[in-house]
């Protein structure tokens, strides 16, 4: 079957029933029905001059980008994107120093449950409690700051808190609790130190207490030796 063309070839229907329009297609206010797939050429766009654009399907909406990248823009400026990073799912805030916010509805009020601060290395701020199924590991060396009281609670019997220095057993290795004032000066200290006569197979530990007098320096005031003797 030969192609059927209208005036000047602006509209063509081939033998398979496929139609080709040389220019734009204007659709009125009624609904349009497409039974098959809708294909676009290179660098094609979908524009809507006003209002919202709704994608409403009976099944799922699937975004399949062979470039591995889906961008969110506002007025042409990219705000963020979802991407494939070596098969890891990457969420990126594209604007410099702008944060990633996780929001939700708490009893009728919109809250920010989690804020990732991109201007501060990605530091995370949780609005409320954090429940951990595993352990907390600090990989940095900075001190932790708490606005309120710090409580440690354990369900059942057993060790509530332990301090560990992971260095190999050598003379003087210690774990300690330091007490600071507002200018970060140490005002008191409790140290558990390896006894000077300790060996790798025979570890003895002293527990020493340090305080600081007004105008003075931190000095040891009492020690409980590993053998039980107390020195003041």
mmCIF file of C-alpha atoms in Angstrom:
data_model
loop_
_atom_site.group_PDB
_atom_site.id
_atom_site.type_symbol
_atom_site.label_atom_id
_atom_site.label_comp_id
_atom_site.label_asym_id
_atom_site.label_seq_id
_atom_site.Cartn_x
_atom_site.Cartn_y
_atom_site.Cartn_z
ATOM 1 C CA UNK A 1 0.000 0.000 0.000
ATOM 2 C CA UNK A 2 1.406 3.365 -0.987
ATOM 3 C CA UNK A 3 1.837 6.281 1.398
ATOM 4 C CA UNK A 4 -1.108 8.618 1.660
ATOM 5 C CA UNK A 5 0.015 12.241 1.816
ATOM 6 C CA UNK A 6 -1.926 15.410 2.096
ATOM 7 C CA UNK A 7 -1.052 18.779 0.579
ATOM 8 C CA UNK A 8 2.704 19.338 0.228
ATOM 9 C CA UNK A 9 3.504 16.231 2.291
ATOM 10 C CA UNK A 10 2.838 17.868 5.677
ATOM 11 C CA UNK A 11 0.885 14.804 6.794
ATOM 12 C CA UNK A 12 1.726 11.218 5.875
ATOM 13 C CA UNK A 13 0.234 7.838 6.686
ATOM 14 C CA UNK A 14 2.353 4.888 5.609
ATOM 15 C CA UNK A 15 1.288 1.368 4.729
ATOM 16 C CA UNK A 16 1.543 0.265 8.394
ATOM 17 C CA UNK A 17 -0.849 2.966 9.510
ATOM 18 C CA UNK A 18 1.868 5.147 11.097
ATOM 19 C CA UNK A 19 1.322 8.886 10.818
ATOM 20 C CA UNK A 20 3.904 11.600 10.405
ATOM 21 C CA UNK A 21 3.259 15.300 10.961
ATOM 22 C CA UNK A 22 5.780 17.769 9.604
ATOM 23 C CA UNK A 23 4.797 20.444 12.131
ATOM 24 C CA UNK A 24 3.204 20.754 15.553
ATOM 25 C CA UNK A 25 0.027 19.020 16.694
ATOM 26 C CA UNK A 26 -2.547 21.061 18.602
ATOM 27 C CA UNK A 27 -4.976 19.179 20.841
ATOM 28 C CA UNK A 28 -8.121 20.860 22.113
ATOM 29 C CA UNK A 29 -9.649 20.689 25.566
ATOM 30 C CA UNK A 30 -10.875 17.142 25.095
ATOM 31 C CA UNK A 31 -9.020 13.989 26.040
ATOM 32 C CA UNK A 32 -6.536 12.257 23.745
ATOM 33 C CA UNK A 33 -6.111 8.508 23.747
ATOM 34 C CA UNK A 34 -2.873 6.673 22.868
ATOM 35 C CA UNK A 35 -3.093 2.904 22.791
ATOM 36 C CA UNK A 36 0.584 2.267 22.037
ATOM 37 C CA UNK A 37 3.910 3.804 23.029
ATOM 38 C CA UNK A 38 4.746 7.492 22.618
ATOM 39 C CA UNK A 39 8.212 8.126 21.174
ATOM 40 C CA UNK A 40 10.118 11.421 21.060
ATOM 41 C CA UNK A 41 13.042 12.403 18.927
ATOM 42 C CA UNK A 42 16.408 13.619 20.188
ATOM 43 C CA UNK A 43 16.260 16.528 22.689
ATOM 44 C CA UNK A 44 12.448 16.554 22.696
ATOM 45 C CA UNK A 45 10.616 18.232 25.591
ATOM 46 C CA UNK A 46 7.141 18.256 27.106
ATOM 47 C CA UNK A 47 5.827 21.748 27.896
ATOM 48 C CA UNK A 48 2.716 22.908 29.714
ATOM 49 C CA UNK A 49 2.249 26.668 29.718
ATOM 50 C CA UNK A 50 0.213 26.822 32.942
ATOM 51 C CA UNK A 51 -1.127 24.695 35.755
ATOM 52 C CA UNK A 52 0.116 21.307 36.861
ATOM 53 C CA UNK A 53 1.107 18.212 34.905
ATOM 54 C CA UNK A 54 -0.376 14.991 36.265
ATOM 55 C CA UNK A 55 0.823 11.500 35.427
ATOM 56 C CA UNK A 56 -1.912 9.117 36.537
ATOM 57 C CA UNK A 57 -1.510 5.467 35.614
ATOM 58 C CA UNK A 58 -3.200 2.239 36.660
ATOM 59 C CA UNK A 59 0.173 0.624 37.431
ATOM 60 C CA UNK A 60 3.541 2.089 38.423
ATOM 61 C CA UNK A 61 5.392 5.128 37.087
ATOM 62 C CA UNK A 62 8.856 4.039 35.973
ATOM 63 C CA UNK A 63 11.670 6.452 35.134
ATOM 64 C CA UNK A 64 14.285 4.682 33.028
ATOM 65 C CA UNK A 65 17.151 7.042 32.148
ATOM 66 C CA UNK A 66 20.039 5.389 30.312
ATOM 67 C CA UNK A 67 22.213 8.276 31.459
ATOM 68 C CA UNK A 68 21.546 7.169 35.052
ATOM 69 C CA UNK A 69 20.455 10.649 36.079
ATOM 70 C CA UNK A 70 17.128 12.348 36.926
ATOM 71 C CA UNK A 71 17.290 16.092 37.651
ATOM 72 C CA UNK A 72 14.844 18.320 39.548
ATOM 73 C CA UNK A 73 14.840 21.912 38.260
ATOM 74 C CA UNK A 74 13.035 25.126 39.146
ATOM 75 C CA UNK A 75 12.980 27.855 36.483
ATOM 76 C CA UNK A 76 15.844 26.126 34.687
ATOM 77 C CA UNK A 77 18.068 25.914 37.787
ATOM 78 C CA UNK A 78 18.900 22.428 38.973
ATOM 79 C CA UNK A 79 17.958 22.041 42.645
ATOM 80 C CA UNK A 80 18.851 18.394 43.039
ATOM 81 C CA UNK A 81 19.107 15.080 41.280
ATOM 82 C CA UNK A 82 18.823 11.348 41.673
ATOM 83 C CA UNK A 83 21.564 9.341 40.046
ATOM 84 C CA UNK A 84 23.420 6.097 39.570
ATOM 85 C CA UNK A 85 26.841 6.231 41.227
ATOM 86 C CA UNK A 86 28.551 2.904 40.432
ATOM 87 C CA UNK A 87 25.189 1.193 41.113
ATOM 88 C CA UNK A 88 24.802 3.118 44.406
ATOM 89 C CA UNK A 89 21.649 5.263 44.589
ATOM 90 C CA UNK A 90 22.867 8.865 44.921
ATOM 91 C CA UNK A 91 20.752 11.801 46.098
ATOM 92 C CA UNK A 92 22.437 15.144 45.413
ATOM 93 C CA UNK A 93 21.617 18.719 46.468
ATOM 94 C CA UNK A 94 22.945 20.620 43.441
ATOM 95 C CA UNK A 95 22.955 24.187 44.790
ATOM 96 C CA UNK A 96 26.110 25.113 46.694
ATOM 97 C CA UNK A 97 25.817 24.848 50.504
ATOM 98 C CA UNK A 98 22.089 24.024 50.384
ATOM 99 C CA UNK A 99 20.809 21.206 52.563
ATOM 100 C CA UNK A 100 18.849 18.008 52.027
ATOM 101 C CA UNK A 101 15.691 17.948 54.137
ATOM 102 C CA UNK A 102 13.522 14.975 55.030
ATOM 103 C CA UNK A 103 10.073 16.266 55.956
ATOM 104 C CA UNK A 104 6.881 14.655 57.148
ATOM 105 C CA UNK A 105 3.524 15.294 58.762
ATOM 106 C CA UNK A 106 3.511 14.911 62.554
ATOM 107 C CA UNK A 107 -0.064 15.069 63.851
ATOM 108 C CA UNK A 108 -1.042 17.705 61.275
ATOM 109 C CA UNK A 109 2.174 19.750 61.422
ATOM 110 C CA UNK A 110 4.898 19.631 58.787
ATOM 111 C CA UNK A 111 8.252 18.930 60.447
ATOM 112 C CA UNK A 112 11.839 18.444 59.317
ATOM 113 C CA UNK A 113 12.730 15.012 60.665
ATOM 114 C CA UNK A 114 16.303 15.085 59.337
ATOM 115 C CA UNK A 115 18.495 17.859 57.941
ATOM 116 C CA UNK A 116 21.800 17.157 56.180
ATOM 117 C CA UNK A 117 23.892 20.343 56.289
ATOM 118 C CA UNK A 118 25.962 20.537 53.089
ATOM 119 C CA UNK A 119 27.734 23.710 54.226
ATOM 120 C CA UNK A 120 29.107 21.752 57.205
ATOM 121 C CA UNK A 121 30.400 18.579 55.586
ATOM 122 C CA UNK A 122 26.989 16.901 55.605
ATOM 123 C CA UNK A 123 26.423 16.995 59.372
ATOM 124 C CA UNK A 124 23.062 15.478 60.300
ATOM 125 C CA UNK A 125 20.469 17.057 62.591
ATOM 126 C CA UNK A 126 17.648 14.806 63.783
ATOM 127 C CA UNK A 127 14.586 16.500 65.229
ATOM 128 C CA UNK A 128 13.914 13.831 67.846
ATOM 129 C CA UNK A 129 15.041 10.431 69.087
ATOM 130 C CA UNK A 130 17.479 8.196 67.216
ATOM 131 C CA UNK A 131 17.099 4.450 67.687
ATOM 132 C CA UNK A 132 20.132 2.344 66.786
ATOM 133 C CA UNK A 133 19.957 -1.344 66.067
ATOM 134 C CA UNK A 134 23.751 -1.603 66.152
ATOM 135 C CA UNK A 135 26.607 0.376 67.657
ATOM 136 C CA UNK A 136 27.726 4.002 67.251
ATOM 137 C CA UNK A 137 31.227 4.483 65.870
ATOM 138 C CA UNK A 138 32.932 7.884 65.833
ATOM 139 C CA UNK A 139 35.557 8.077 63.097
ATOM 140 C CA UNK A 140 36.535 11.710 63.740
ATOM 141 C CA UNK A 141 38.560 13.185 66.593
ATOM 142 C CA UNK A 142 36.324 16.099 67.599
ATOM 143 C CA UNK A 143 34.510 16.293 70.936
ATOM 144 C CA UNK A 144 30.775 15.666 71.196
ATOM 145 C CA UNK A 145 28.550 18.410 72.636
ATOM 146 C CA UNK A 146 25.185 17.836 74.338
ATOM 147 C CA UNK A 147 22.666 20.565 75.132
ATOM 148 C CA UNK A 148 21.000 18.615 77.958
ATOM 149 C CA UNK A 149 21.838 15.876 80.430
ATOM 150 C CA UNK A 150 23.349 12.653 79.134
ATOM 151 C CA UNK A 151 21.934 9.410 80.473
ATOM 152 C CA UNK A 152 22.979 5.837 79.756
ATOM 153 C CA UNK A 153 20.382 3.163 80.406
ATOM 154 C CA UNK A 154 20.663 -0.561 79.898
ATOM 155 C CA UNK A 155 17.899 -3.130 80.008
ATOM 156 C CA UNK A 156 18.855 -6.009 82.261
ATOM 157 C CA UNK A 157 22.045 -6.838 84.132
ATOM 158 C CA UNK A 158 25.561 -6.555 82.783
ATOM 159 C CA UNK A 159 28.156 -3.892 82.039
ATOM 160 C CA UNK A 160 26.551 -0.483 81.541
ATOM 161 C CA UNK A 161 29.582 1.440 80.294
ATOM 162 C CA UNK A 162 33.153 0.571 79.481
ATOM 163 C CA UNK A 163 36.132 2.657 78.403
ATOM 164 C CA UNK A 164 38.785 1.060 76.238
ATOM 165 C CA UNK A 165 42.127 2.169 74.869
ATOM 166 C CA UNK A 166 42.810 -0.038 71.860
ATOM 167 C CA UNK A 167 46.592 0.437 71.951
ATOM 168 C CA UNK A 168 48.739 -2.606 72.634
ATOM 169 C CA UNK A 169 49.577 -3.293 76.278
ATOM 170 C CA UNK A 170 52.522 -1.097 77.177
ATOM 171 C CA UNK A 171 53.553 0.682 80.347
ATOM 172 C CA UNK A 172 51.512 3.826 80.902
ATOM 173 C CA UNK A 173 48.700 3.014 78.443
ATOM 174 C CA UNK A 174 45.510 4.353 79.956
ATOM 175 C CA UNK A 175 41.823 5.046 79.631
ATOM 176 C CA UNK A 176 40.590 8.130 81.397
ATOM 177 C CA UNK A 177 37.630 10.313 82.257
ATOM 178 C CA UNK A 178 38.378 14.037 82.106
ATOM 179 C CA UNK A 179 36.268 16.818 83.618
ATOM 180 C CA UNK A 180 36.365 20.227 81.912
ATOM 181 C CA UNK A 181 35.084 23.691 82.692
ATOM 182 C CA UNK A 182 33.590 26.140 80.169
ATOM 183 C CA UNK A 183 36.981 27.141 78.694
ATOM 184 C CA UNK A 184 37.877 23.458 78.109
ATOM 185 C CA UNK A 185 40.504 23.447 80.861
ATOM 186 C CA UNK A 186 40.751 20.099 82.660
ATOM 187 C CA UNK A 187 39.674 20.500 86.286
ATOM 188 C CA UNK A 188 39.753 16.840 87.317
ATOM 189 C CA UNK A 189 40.694 13.477 85.912
ATOM 190 C CA UNK A 190 40.294 9.786 86.666
ATOM 191 C CA UNK A 191 42.805 7.517 84.980
ATOM 192 C CA UNK A 192 43.080 3.767 84.723
ATOM 193 C CA UNK A 193 46.729 3.230 83.793
ATOM 194 C CA UNK A 194 48.751 0.101 83.129
ATOM 195 C CA UNK A 195 51.140 -0.606 86.011
ATOM 196 C CA UNK A 196 54.823 0.081 85.329
ATOM 197 C CA UNK A 197 55.669 -3.572 85.942
ATOM 198 C CA UNK A 198 53.022 -4.917 83.528
ATOM 199 C CA UNK A 199 53.803 -7.288 80.681
ATOM 200 C CA UNK A 200 51.733 -8.453 77.716
ATOM 201 C CA UNK A 201 50.834 -11.656 79.619
ATOM 202 C CA UNK A 202 50.469 -10.074 83.051
ATOM 203 C CA UNK A 203 48.621 -6.758 83.090
ATOM 204 C CA UNK A 204 48.267 -4.762 86.303
ATOM 205 C CA UNK A 205 46.239 -1.563 86.446
ATOM 206 C CA UNK A 206 46.299 1.458 88.752
ATOM 207 C CA UNK A 207 43.345 3.813 89.216
ATOM 208 C CA UNK A 208 44.491 7.400 89.812
ATOM 209 C CA UNK A 209 42.511 10.515 90.761
ATOM 210 C CA UNK A 210 43.670 14.011 89.721
ATOM 211 C CA UNK A 211 42.328 17.414 90.832
ATOM 212 C CA UNK A 212 43.413 21.015 90.420
ATOM 213 C CA UNK A 213 43.634 23.661 93.145
ATOM 214 C CA UNK A 214 42.827 27.323 92.487
ATOM 215 C CA UNK A 215 45.707 28.760 90.520
ATOM 216 C CA UNK A 216 47.371 25.366 90.362
ATOM 217 C CA UNK A 217 47.799 22.597 87.823
ATOM 218 C CA UNK A 218 46.249 19.160 87.507
ATOM 219 C CA UNK A 219 48.022 16.837 89.956
ATOM 220 C CA UNK A 220 47.483 13.325 91.229
ATOM 221 C CA UNK A 221 45.879 13.283 94.672
ATOM 222 C CA UNK A 222 45.153 9.592 95.178
ATOM 223 C CA UNK A 223 45.934 6.257 93.514
ATOM 224 C CA UNK A 224 44.555 2.775 94.041
ATOM 225 C CA UNK A 225 47.236 0.310 93.021
ATOM 226 C CA UNK A 226 46.411 -2.855 91.159
ATOM 227 C CA UNK A 227 47.300 -4.871 94.261
ATOM 228 C CA UNK A 228 44.830 -2.945 96.434
ATOM 229 C CA UNK A 229 47.144 -0.460 98.195
ATOM 230 C CA UNK A 230 45.966 3.150 98.336
ATOM 231 C CA UNK A 231 48.338 6.097 98.052
ATOM 232 C CA UNK A 232 47.474 9.706 98.886
#
